[in-house]
Short mmCIF file of C-alpha atoms (C1' of nucleotides) in Angstrom, two decimals:
data_model
loop_
_atom_site.label_atom_id
_atom_site.label_comp_id
_atom_site.label_asym_id
_atom_site.label_seq_id
_atom_site.Cartn_x
_atom_site.Cartn_y
_atom_site.Cartn_z
CA MET I 178 -29.04 120.42 -109.37
CA ARG I 179 -30.66 117.79 -107.28
CA SER I 180 -28.39 114.78 -106.40
CA THR I 181 -29.72 111.40 -107.21
CA VAL I 182 -28.60 109.93 -103.88
CA GLU I 183 -31.03 110.45 -101.02
CA ASP I 184 -28.98 112.95 -99.03
CA LEU I 185 -31.78 115.51 -98.71
CA THR I 186 -32.96 116.95 -95.44
CA THR I 187 -36.08 115.36 -93.98
CA ARG I 188 -37.89 118.57 -94.63
CA ALA I 189 -37.02 118.45 -98.28
CA ARG I 190 -37.82 114.67 -98.60
CA ILE I 191 -41.33 115.36 -97.24
CA ARG I 192 -41.81 118.22 -99.62
CA ASP I 193 -40.61 116.14 -102.56
CA ALA I 194 -42.99 113.29 -101.60
CA ALA I 195 -45.85 115.82 -101.36
CA ILE I 196 -45.07 117.21 -104.72
CA ALA I 197 -45.29 113.76 -106.28
CA LEU I 198 -48.47 112.89 -104.48
CA PHE I 199 -50.20 116.14 -104.99
CA GLY I 200 -49.35 115.99 -108.63
CA ARG I 201 -50.47 112.42 -109.06
CA ASP I 202 -53.74 112.41 -106.86
CA GLY I 203 -54.52 116.16 -106.48
CA PHE I 204 -54.28 118.15 -103.42
CA SER I 205 -57.49 117.01 -101.73
CA ARG I 206 -57.21 113.39 -102.51
CA ALA I 207 -53.58 113.10 -101.25
CA THR I 208 -53.44 112.83 -97.46
CA VAL I 209 -50.78 113.99 -95.00
CA ARG I 210 -50.57 110.38 -93.98
CA ALA I 211 -49.72 109.17 -97.47
CA VAL I 212 -47.02 111.89 -97.84
CA ALA I 213 -45.60 110.86 -94.53
CA ALA I 214 -45.47 107.23 -95.51
CA ASP I 215 -43.83 108.02 -98.84
CA ALA I 216 -41.26 110.09 -97.11
CA GLY I 217 -40.71 107.54 -94.47
CA VAL I 218 -41.62 109.63 -91.55
CA SER I 219 -44.56 110.02 -89.14
CA PRO I 220 -47.64 112.07 -90.00
CA GLY I 221 -47.08 114.28 -87.02
CA LEU I 222 -43.59 115.18 -88.26
CA VAL I 223 -45.16 116.56 -91.50
CA ILE I 224 -47.28 119.02 -89.60
CA HIS I 225 -44.35 119.79 -87.29
CA HIS I 226 -42.38 120.88 -90.32
CA PHE I 227 -45.00 122.71 -92.34
CA GLY I 228 -47.66 123.71 -89.78
CA SER I 229 -50.60 122.37 -91.80
CA LYS I 230 -51.42 120.65 -95.04
CA GLU I 231 -52.03 124.03 -96.63
CA GLY I 232 -48.58 125.03 -95.27
CA LEU I 233 -47.10 122.01 -97.01
CA ARG I 234 -48.96 122.97 -100.29
CA GLN I 235 -47.45 126.44 -100.17
CA ALA I 236 -43.95 125.06 -99.73
CA CYS I 237 -44.62 122.74 -102.66
CA ASP I 238 -45.92 125.74 -104.75
CA GLN I 239 -42.82 127.87 -103.80
CA HIS I 240 -40.38 125.04 -104.56
CA VAL I 241 -41.84 124.17 -107.97
CA LEU I 242 -42.09 127.52 -109.02
CA ALA I 243 -38.40 128.27 -108.16
CA GLN I 244 -37.33 125.16 -109.98
CA THR I 245 -39.38 125.99 -113.22
CA ALA I 246 -38.48 129.66 -113.01
CA SER I 247 -34.64 128.89 -112.98
CA GLN I 248 -35.25 126.40 -115.68
CA GLY I 249 -37.16 129.03 -117.82
CA LYS I 250 -34.21 131.40 -117.46
CA GLU I 251 -31.74 128.79 -118.77
CA LYS I 252 -33.96 127.69 -121.61
CA ALA I 253 -35.05 131.08 -122.79
CA ASP I 254 -33.14 130.58 -126.10
CA PRO I 255 -35.22 128.17 -128.16
CA SER I 256 -37.26 129.95 -130.84
CA SER I 257 -40.50 128.13 -130.29
CA THR I 258 -42.75 127.74 -127.32
CA ARG I 259 -43.15 124.11 -128.24
CA HIS I 260 -39.53 123.57 -127.10
CA LEU I 261 -40.53 124.44 -123.62
CA ILE I 262 -42.63 121.37 -123.25
CA GLN I 263 -40.22 119.29 -125.29
CA ASP I 264 -37.34 120.38 -123.10
CA TYR I 265 -38.99 119.08 -119.92
CA LEU I 266 -39.79 115.85 -121.71
CA ASN I 267 -36.17 115.32 -122.67
CA HIS I 268 -35.35 114.96 -119.00
CA PRO I 269 -37.08 111.61 -118.64
CA GLY I 270 -38.40 111.30 -115.08
CA GLN I 271 -36.18 114.00 -113.54
CA TYR I 272 -38.90 116.70 -113.75
CA ALA I 273 -41.88 114.31 -114.08
CA ASP I 274 -43.21 115.17 -110.56
CA GLU I 275 -42.76 118.88 -111.19
CA ILE I 276 -44.66 118.59 -114.46
CA ALA I 277 -47.58 116.62 -112.86
CA TYR I 278 -47.65 119.14 -110.11
CA ILE I 279 -47.98 122.05 -112.42
CA ARG I 280 -50.54 120.18 -114.58
CA ARG I 281 -52.64 119.93 -111.37
CA SER I 282 -51.98 123.43 -110.49
CA LEU I 283 -53.18 124.80 -113.75
CA GLY I 284 -56.56 123.17 -113.18
CA ASP I 285 -56.87 123.99 -109.50
CA GLU I 286 -57.18 127.47 -108.04
CA SER I 287 -53.47 127.83 -107.23
CA ASP I 288 -50.85 130.48 -107.08
CA ALA I 289 -48.35 128.16 -108.55
CA GLY I 290 -50.58 127.56 -111.53
CA ASN I 291 -51.20 131.24 -112.05
CA ALA I 292 -47.70 132.22 -111.86
CA PHE I 293 -46.61 129.38 -114.13
CA PHE I 294 -49.16 130.25 -116.85
CA ASP I 295 -48.19 133.95 -116.70
CA ALA I 296 -44.51 133.06 -116.96
CA VAL I 297 -45.17 131.00 -120.10
CA VAL I 298 -47.18 133.75 -121.63
CA ASP I 299 -44.47 136.39 -120.78
CA GLN I 300 -41.83 134.13 -122.32
CA THR I 301 -43.95 133.44 -125.29
CA GLN I 302 -44.48 137.08 -125.78
CA GLY I 303 -40.78 137.71 -125.70
CA ILE I 304 -40.28 135.04 -128.22
CA ILE I 305 -42.80 136.45 -130.59
CA GLU I 306 -41.35 140.03 -130.33
CA ALA I 307 -37.87 138.60 -131.08
CA GLY I 308 -39.22 136.61 -133.86
CA ILE I 309 -41.02 139.54 -135.35
CA GLU I 310 -37.73 141.53 -135.13
CA ALA I 311 -35.77 138.75 -136.77
CA GLY I 312 -38.47 138.29 -139.42
CA THR I 313 -39.04 134.60 -138.54
CA ILE I 314 -42.49 135.20 -137.04
CA ARG I 315 -45.33 137.14 -138.57
CA ASP I 316 -45.94 140.81 -137.47
CA PHE I 317 -49.12 140.50 -135.50
CA GLU I 318 -51.40 143.47 -134.52
CA ASP I 319 -52.14 142.16 -131.01
CA VAL I 320 -48.93 140.55 -129.81
CA ARG I 321 -50.25 139.96 -126.25
CA SER I 322 -53.38 138.17 -127.35
CA THR I 323 -51.34 136.11 -129.76
CA ALA I 324 -48.96 135.08 -127.06
CA VAL I 325 -51.82 134.04 -124.84
CA ILE I 326 -53.29 131.93 -127.66
CA ILE I 327 -49.92 130.26 -128.45
CA ALA I 328 -49.14 129.72 -124.63
CA SER I 329 -52.73 128.28 -124.36
CA ASN I 330 -52.24 125.88 -127.28
CA SER I 331 -48.88 124.83 -125.94
CA LEU I 332 -50.11 124.15 -122.39
CA ALA I 333 -53.08 122.41 -123.58
CA MET I 334 -50.66 119.50 -124.54
CA LEU I 335 -49.67 119.42 -120.98
CA VAL I 336 -53.10 119.60 -119.39
CA LEU I 337 -54.92 117.35 -121.95
CA GLY I 338 -51.95 115.02 -122.64
CA ARG I 339 -53.75 112.10 -121.44
CA HIS I 340 -56.55 112.62 -123.88
CA LEU I 341 -54.29 113.27 -126.79
CA SER I 342 -52.42 109.98 -126.46
CA ARG I 343 -55.75 108.05 -126.01
CA ALA I 344 -57.28 109.86 -129.07
CA LEU I 345 -54.31 108.96 -131.20
CA GLY I 346 -54.06 105.30 -129.96
CA THR I 347 -50.55 105.87 -128.94
CA ASP I 348 -51.48 104.91 -125.43
CA SER I 349 -49.16 102.33 -124.07
CA GLY I 350 -51.39 101.56 -121.14
CA PRO I 351 -50.91 102.62 -117.52
CA GLY I 352 -47.64 102.25 -115.74
CA THR I 353 -45.65 103.62 -118.65
CA ASP I 354 -43.46 106.55 -117.97
CA ALA I 355 -45.78 108.57 -120.27
CA SER I 356 -48.59 108.40 -117.58
CA GLU I 357 -46.14 110.06 -115.10
CA THR I 358 -45.96 113.11 -117.41
CA GLY I 359 -49.81 113.27 -117.91
CA GLY I 360 -49.84 111.05 -121.04
CA ILE I 361 -47.35 112.84 -123.10
CA SER I 362 -44.89 110.42 -124.51
CA PRO I 363 -41.91 111.21 -126.80
CA ASP I 364 -43.70 109.19 -129.43
CA LEU I 365 -46.87 111.27 -129.12
CA LEU I 366 -44.77 114.45 -129.39
CA ARG I 367 -43.18 113.16 -132.45
CA GLN I 368 -46.40 112.44 -134.16
CA LEU I 369 -47.94 115.84 -133.45
CA THR I 370 -44.81 117.90 -134.15
CA LEU I 371 -45.19 118.13 -137.83
CA PRO I 372 -48.90 118.65 -138.05
CA ALA I 373 -48.69 121.29 -135.53
CA LEU I 374 -45.95 123.09 -137.22
CA ASP I 375 -47.73 122.74 -140.63
CA ILE I 376 -50.59 124.68 -139.06
CA TYR I 377 -48.36 127.25 -137.56
CA THR I 378 -46.61 127.64 -140.88
CA HIS I 379 -49.39 127.49 -143.53
CA GLY I 380 -52.45 128.00 -141.43
CA PHE I 381 -55.52 125.88 -141.03
CA TYR I 382 -57.96 127.25 -143.42
CA ALA I 383 -57.47 127.29 -147.19
CA ASP I 384 -58.25 130.96 -147.56
CA ALA I 385 -59.20 134.05 -145.56
CA ARG I 386 -63.05 133.85 -145.82
CA PHE I 387 -63.41 132.83 -142.28
CA LEU I 388 -61.19 135.54 -140.96
CA ASP I 389 -62.87 138.06 -143.12
CA ALA I 390 -66.40 136.92 -142.13
CA ALA I 391 -65.45 137.15 -138.39
CA ARG I 392 -63.99 140.62 -138.92
CA ASP I 393 -67.28 141.69 -140.41
CA ALA I 394 -69.44 140.11 -137.78
CA LEU I 395 -67.45 141.74 -134.95
CA GLN I 396 -67.53 145.15 -136.58
CA HIS I 397 -71.32 144.68 -137.03
CA ASN I 398 -71.62 143.57 -133.42
CA ASN I 399 -69.78 146.60 -132.27
CA ALA I 400 -71.78 148.98 -134.36
CA THR I 401 -75.07 147.38 -132.92
CA THR I 402 -73.75 147.73 -129.32
CA GLN I 403 -72.77 151.38 -129.88
CA GLY I 404 -76.22 152.03 -131.37
CA ARG I 405 -77.88 150.54 -128.38
CA GLU I 406 -75.66 152.59 -126.22
CA HIS I 407 -77.07 155.72 -127.75
CA ALA I 408 -80.76 154.35 -127.64
CA PRO I 409 -81.23 152.04 -124.69
CA MET O 115 -85.36 121.19 -122.86
CA ARG O 116 -85.11 121.84 -119.17
CA SER O 117 -87.93 123.93 -117.76
CA THR O 118 -86.83 126.96 -115.70
CA VAL O 119 -89.31 126.29 -113.04
CA GLU O 120 -88.42 123.88 -110.32
CA ASP O 121 -90.69 121.07 -111.41
CA LEU O 122 -87.97 118.37 -111.42
CA THR O 123 -88.16 115.19 -109.58
CA THR O 124 -86.19 115.17 -106.39
CA ARG O 125 -83.79 112.75 -107.93
CA ALA O 126 -83.04 115.06 -110.87
CA ARG O 127 -82.69 118.02 -108.40
CA ILE O 128 -80.13 116.14 -106.36
CA ARG O 129 -78.30 115.23 -109.57
CA ASP O 130 -78.25 118.82 -110.94
CA ALA O 131 -77.09 120.14 -107.61
CA ALA O 132 -74.31 117.44 -107.65
CA ILE O 133 -73.27 118.49 -111.23
CA ALA O 134 -72.97 122.06 -110.18
CA LEU O 135 -71.01 121.40 -107.10
CA PHE O 136 -68.72 118.64 -108.59
CA GLY O 137 -68.01 121.30 -111.43
CA ARG O 138 -67.29 124.06 -108.97
CA ASP O 139 -65.41 122.36 -106.25
CA GLY O 140 -64.21 119.21 -107.90
CA PHE O 141 -65.48 115.63 -107.03
CA SER O 142 -63.31 115.00 -103.86
CA ARG O 143 -63.83 118.57 -102.33
CA ALA O 144 -67.63 118.52 -102.90
CA THR O 145 -69.38 116.69 -100.12
CA VAL O 146 -72.60 114.59 -100.11
CA ARG O 147 -73.89 116.93 -97.34
CA ALA O 148 -73.25 120.07 -99.42
CA VAL O 149 -75.14 118.43 -102.45
CA ALA O 150 -78.15 117.52 -100.17
CA ALA O 151 -78.11 121.03 -98.75
CA ASP O 152 -78.19 122.63 -102.25
CA ALA O 153 -80.90 120.35 -103.41
CA GLY O 154 -82.84 121.00 -100.17
CA VAL O 155 -82.96 117.33 -99.04
CA SER O 156 -81.25 115.25 -96.21
CA PRO O 157 -77.80 113.72 -96.88
CA GLY O 158 -79.36 110.24 -96.31
CA LEU O 159 -81.71 110.68 -99.23
CA VAL O 160 -78.84 111.37 -101.60
CA ILE O 161 -77.33 107.92 -100.78
CA HIS O 162 -80.83 106.46 -100.88
CA HIS O 163 -81.21 107.48 -104.49
CA PHE O 164 -77.68 106.82 -105.79
CA GLY O 165 -76.36 104.23 -103.50
CA SER O 166 -73.04 105.97 -102.99
CA LYS O 167 -71.13 109.09 -103.85
CA GLU O 168 -69.33 107.30 -106.71
CA GLY O 169 -72.91 106.27 -108.03
CA LEU O 170 -73.94 109.94 -107.83
CA ARG O 171 -70.97 110.80 -109.99
CA GLN O 172 -71.82 108.18 -112.46
CA ALA O 173 -75.24 109.45 -112.76
CA CYS O 174 -73.83 113.01 -113.23
CA ASP O 175 -71.39 111.69 -115.93
CA GLN O 176 -74.26 109.98 -117.74
CA HIS O 177 -76.56 112.93 -117.74
CA VAL O 178 -73.88 115.51 -118.71
CA LEU O 179 -72.72 113.18 -121.57
CA ALA O 180 -76.27 112.74 -122.79
CA GLN O 181 -76.87 116.60 -122.68
CA THR O 182 -73.75 117.47 -124.47
CA ALA O 183 -74.11 114.60 -127.01
CA SER O 184 -77.59 115.67 -128.14
CA GLN O 185 -76.36 119.27 -128.17
CA GLY O 186 -73.46 118.10 -130.49
CA LYS O 187 -75.79 116.49 -132.94
CA GLU O 188 -77.83 119.58 -133.26
CA LYS O 189 -74.84 121.96 -133.60
CA ALA O 190 -72.82 119.69 -136.04
CA ASP O 191 -73.20 122.34 -138.75
CA PRO O 192 -70.86 125.20 -138.05
CA SER O 193 -67.73 125.12 -139.94
CA SER O 194 -65.27 125.74 -137.08
CA THR O 195 -64.64 123.79 -133.93
CA ARG O 196 -64.35 127.32 -132.35
CA HIS O 197 -68.11 127.67 -132.67
CA LEU O 198 -68.60 124.60 -130.43
CA ILE O 199 -67.41 126.59 -127.41
CA GLN O 200 -69.10 129.74 -128.62
CA ASP O 201 -72.37 128.05 -128.89
CA TYR O 202 -72.31 127.06 -125.22
CA LEU O 203 -71.32 130.51 -124.20
CA ASN O 204 -74.18 131.95 -126.14
CA HIS O 205 -76.63 130.27 -123.77
CA PRO O 206 -75.67 132.35 -120.80
CA GLY O 207 -75.98 130.45 -117.59
CA GLN O 208 -78.08 127.72 -119.02
CA TYR O 209 -75.23 125.22 -119.70
CA ALA O 210 -72.70 126.91 -117.30
CA ASP O 211 -72.89 124.01 -114.79
CA GLU O 212 -72.46 121.32 -117.38
CA ILE O 213 -69.55 123.27 -118.84
CA ALA O 214 -67.83 123.58 -115.54
CA TYR O 215 -68.41 119.80 -114.92
CA ILE O 216 -66.85 118.89 -118.20
CA ARG O 217 -63.89 121.16 -117.34
CA ARG O 218 -63.36 119.24 -114.26
CA SER O 219 -63.95 116.01 -115.97
CA LEU O 220 -61.22 116.66 -118.57
CA GLY O 221 -58.65 117.13 -115.73
CA ASP O 222 -59.78 114.23 -113.59
CA GLU O 223 -59.68 110.61 -114.55
CA SER O 224 -63.21 110.43 -115.74
CA ASP O 225 -65.24 108.44 -118.23
CA ALA O 226 -67.24 111.61 -119.02
CA GLY O 227 -64.13 113.58 -119.68
CA ASN O 228 -62.73 110.86 -122.00
CA ALA O 229 -65.84 110.53 -123.90
CA PHE O 230 -66.36 114.27 -124.28
CA PHE O 231 -62.85 114.82 -125.60
CA ASP O 232 -63.24 111.86 -128.10
CA ALA O 233 -66.50 113.30 -129.23
CA VAL O 234 -64.93 116.71 -129.92
CA VAL O 235 -62.05 115.05 -131.74
CA ASP O 236 -64.42 113.07 -133.86
CA GLN O 237 -66.63 116.06 -134.62
CA THR O 238 -63.55 118.10 -135.50
CA GLN O 239 -62.31 115.41 -137.80
CA GLY O 240 -65.65 115.29 -139.67
CA ILE O 241 -65.58 119.11 -139.97
CA ILE O 242 -62.10 119.03 -141.38
CA GLU O 243 -62.87 116.29 -143.87
CA ALA O 244 -65.84 118.20 -145.03
CA GLY O 245 -63.82 121.44 -145.23
CA ILE O 246 -61.22 119.79 -147.37
CA GLU O 247 -63.87 118.50 -149.65
CA ALA O 248 -65.48 121.91 -149.91
CA GLY O 249 -62.01 123.58 -150.43
CA THR O 250 -62.41 125.80 -147.30
CA ILE O 251 -59.84 123.93 -145.21
CA ARG O 252 -56.34 122.90 -146.27
CA ASP O 253 -55.74 119.30 -147.37
CA PHE O 254 -53.79 117.87 -144.49
CA GLU O 255 -51.64 114.61 -144.76
CA ASP O 256 -52.60 113.41 -141.25
CA VAL O 257 -56.17 114.48 -140.72
CA ARG O 258 -56.54 112.67 -137.43
CA SER O 259 -53.61 114.32 -135.82
CA THR O 260 -54.66 117.61 -137.17
CA ALA O 261 -58.09 117.19 -135.66
CA VAL O 262 -56.53 116.18 -132.34
CA ILE O 263 -54.45 119.42 -132.44
CA ILE O 264 -57.40 121.57 -133.21
CA ALA O 265 -59.58 120.03 -130.74
CA SER O 266 -56.82 120.32 -128.07
CA ASN O 267 -56.39 124.05 -128.90
CA SER O 268 -60.18 124.65 -128.76
CA LEU O 269 -60.69 122.79 -125.52
CA ALA O 270 -57.76 124.68 -124.09
CA MET O 271 -59.85 127.69 -123.83
CA LEU O 272 -62.31 125.79 -121.71
CA VAL O 273 -59.66 124.21 -119.42
CA LEU O 274 -57.45 127.17 -119.12
CA GLY O 275 -60.10 129.86 -119.44
CA ARG O 276 -59.33 131.31 -116.01
CA HIS O 277 -55.78 131.92 -116.86
CA LEU O 278 -56.63 133.31 -120.26
CA SER O 279 -58.78 136.05 -118.78
CA ARG O 280 -56.33 136.86 -116.07
CA ALA O 281 -53.36 137.01 -118.46
CA LEU O 282 -55.39 139.45 -120.67
CA GLY O 283 -56.45 141.58 -117.80
CA THR O 284 -60.11 140.98 -118.78
CA ASP O 285 -60.87 139.53 -115.39
CA SER O 286 -63.88 141.26 -113.92
CA GLY O 287 -63.23 139.74 -110.47
CA PRO O 288 -64.91 136.69 -108.73
CA GLY O 289 -68.67 136.53 -108.61
CA THR O 290 -68.92 137.41 -112.26
CA ASP O 291 -70.82 134.86 -114.49
CA ALA O 292 -67.54 134.44 -116.26
CA SER O 293 -66.26 132.63 -113.18
CA GLU O 294 -69.06 130.14 -113.60
CA THR O 295 -67.84 129.15 -117.04
CA GLY O 296 -64.30 128.84 -115.93
CA GLY O 297 -63.29 132.34 -116.72
CA ILE O 298 -64.29 132.54 -120.38
CA SER O 299 -66.32 135.65 -120.76
CA PRO O 300 -67.99 136.83 -124.07
CA ASP O 301 -65.51 139.77 -123.93
CA LEU O 302 -62.47 137.41 -123.80
CA LEU O 303 -63.82 135.34 -126.58
CA ARG O 304 -64.23 138.51 -128.65
CA GLN O 305 -60.78 139.61 -127.97
CA LEU O 306 -59.32 136.27 -128.83
CA THR O 307 -61.41 135.40 -131.96
CA LEU O 308 -59.53 137.54 -134.51
CA PRO O 309 -55.96 136.75 -133.35
CA ALA O 310 -56.86 132.99 -133.28
CA LEU O 311 -58.34 132.99 -136.67
CA ASP O 312 -55.51 135.10 -137.98
CA ILE O 313 -53.11 132.16 -136.94
CA TYR O 314 -55.54 129.60 -138.50
CA THR O 315 -55.52 131.59 -141.70
CA HIS O 316 -51.99 132.96 -142.28
CA GLY O 317 -50.13 130.89 -139.87
CA PHE O 318 -47.83 131.95 -137.02
CA TYR O 319 -44.32 131.81 -138.53
CA ALA O 320 -43.29 134.14 -141.33
CA ASP O 321 -42.01 131.23 -143.45
CA ALA O 322 -41.42 127.46 -143.58
CA ARG O 323 -37.93 127.38 -142.12
CA PHE O 324 -39.09 125.86 -138.73
CA LEU O 325 -41.36 123.37 -140.39
CA ASP O 326 -38.47 122.26 -142.76
CA ALA O 327 -36.07 122.18 -139.98
CA ALA O 328 -38.34 119.92 -137.92
CA ARG O 329 -38.87 117.75 -140.90
CA ASP O 330 -35.08 117.24 -141.35
CA ALA O 331 -34.65 116.58 -137.63
CA LEU O 332 -37.32 114.07 -137.45
CA GLN O 333 -35.96 112.19 -140.52
CA HIS O 334 -32.48 112.31 -139.26
CA ASN O 335 -33.83 111.05 -135.88
CA ASN O 336 -35.62 108.15 -137.65
CA ALA O 337 -32.49 107.36 -139.69
CA THR O 338 -30.46 107.29 -136.46
CA THR O 339 -32.86 105.15 -134.71
CA GLN O 340 -33.05 102.78 -137.54
CA GLY O 341 -29.26 102.65 -137.66
CA ARG O 342 -29.14 101.91 -134.07
CA GLU O 343 -31.62 99.01 -134.46
CA HIS O 344 -29.30 97.48 -136.92
CA ALA O 345 -26.21 98.16 -134.72
CA PRO O 346 -27.19 98.20 -131.09
"C1'" DG R 257 -36.15 116.45 -84.63
"C1'" DT R 258 -38.73 112.56 -84.47
"C1'" DC R 259 -42.06 109.46 -82.59
"C1'" DT R 260 -46.47 107.66 -80.31
"C1'" DA R 261 -50.76 108.49 -78.73
"C1'" DT R 262 -54.78 111.13 -79.00
"C1'" DA R 263 -57.99 114.80 -79.55
"C1'" DT R 264 -61.38 116.75 -82.67
"C1'" DA R 265 -63.80 117.22 -86.71
"C1'" DA R 266 -65.81 115.86 -90.96
"C1'" DT R 267 -67.06 112.39 -94.21
"C1'" DG R 268 -69.56 108.42 -96.51
"C1'" DA R 269 -72.75 105.29 -95.34
"C1'" DT R 270 -76.60 102.76 -92.43
"C1'" DA R 271 -80.90 101.92 -89.76
"C1'" DG R 272 -85.24 102.62 -88.70
"C1'" DA R 273 -89.36 105.72 -87.91
"C1'" DC R 274 -92.87 108.09 -90.59
"C1'" DG B 6 -89.82 108.71 -100.47
"C1'" DT B 7 -88.09 111.37 -96.95
"C1'" DC B 8 -86.17 112.34 -92.59
"C1'" DT B 9 -83.61 112.06 -88.04
"C1'" DA B 10 -80.28 109.85 -85.65
"C1'" DT B 11 -76.26 107.42 -85.59
"C1'" DC B 12 -72.23 104.50 -86.93
"C1'" DA B 13 -67.64 103.75 -88.66
"C1'" DT B 14 -63.98 105.61 -90.91
"C1'" DT B 15 -60.86 108.80 -92.00
"C1'" DA B 16 -58.84 113.27 -91.97
"C1'" DT B 17 -56.16 116.95 -89.87
"C1'" DA B 18 -53.93 118.55 -86.12
"C1'" DT B 19 -52.24 118.50 -81.12
"C1'" DA B 20 -49.55 116.97 -76.86
"C1'" DG B 21 -46.09 115.26 -74.76
"C1'" DA B 22 -42.34 111.66 -74.32
"C1'" DC B 23 -37.70 110.62 -75.98
#
DNA sequence: GTCTATATAATGATAGAC
DNA sequence: GTCTATCATTATATAGAC
């Protein structure tokens, strides 16, 4: 989609530089001057094109969202949400800036972060419903909540990637291409795939005692609450 | 531990105001002036006590870490990592600032965030090993990786809490005390507890076909890699 | 469209009185 | 220890020439 040669319009070059810098340093730390320098233009031109720094941010939001949305449509096939992250990582460097941008957006108060998370949840829910139909995924009572949990677990690898690699000692130090994607390296993903799938296949607990206990506790809680409603 | 009345030293009051503001707005957005205003002192006094804004941040890191570390020691009993988050939430408001601060730290490049994540992983690993011994948790091949995954899943609720509540429509709007803890409300936790425990108990997939497929793929990958090493 | 030069505001930090 | 006043820097944004 994007040509490797630098034949972009100046406006697009500024926007891409901003996406990279906002993702790397965060929106408030990244300055218009730095964006301009990276894009090879004057600071004034950045404002001329986008009106303000906030306008630049919205243009970045919109562009990253459009990129990942079209990407999501193409890759709607794979059976596991895990593949969503993995697919991005298989394009080494090409989507690194967008990944970092989304990672920041998920932490900030951002329209792009909200939309991206919701899109992942919706896609996950679709996968679960199809999997239940096909008999490959268990038939859950609350599909929506389950989808939120699975999406949350998957995106945790994106948001906490830096910590994952450090905790596993797979960190190859700064400057590696892993740092560009928030710490998730192909090696790290390989190390975590089987343990994660193991939990998703056979569970984490040895039996259902914790689940049963929680069910009882919640029912007792509800009963107490209802009782208090009648006698406050 | 902390008295509710405002009998803290001025230095501690400034530090607590900074923890609250850094957690709410992020380190770069929060200004020394705003911290001073919230603490009811002059901006100059903040610098006088902590040398610089960075010095103030380090004092906050140190204090939050000490708070959560001692808390972690006390609450090392509960069998599930999930309880770690739940315990904090059971102290409504009392640790809200520290939670928000840690949430920011996990996203930023921060010593406090690193230390906190590692502490959670270590504690999780201990819980898993004890659970294996007691027969309540499955006997995993790679306990360390499993602990990292479980910790990542648990902390995802902290980092992505805002998105979780929005995706589930449990959002009570801004200004709620849920927004102070990053979007995690007791209601939200209640809604997610059973689905999460269900996955942790019975798994997510209906059978082992995905796990087996991944095992085969990884072995094939390794074989290919080894083959290429011999014949590059 | 793009640049240079500048206005304006806010920030972190300092100096010195009390 | 605490404040007021101020400095120096940096940021966003504007104005006008080319």
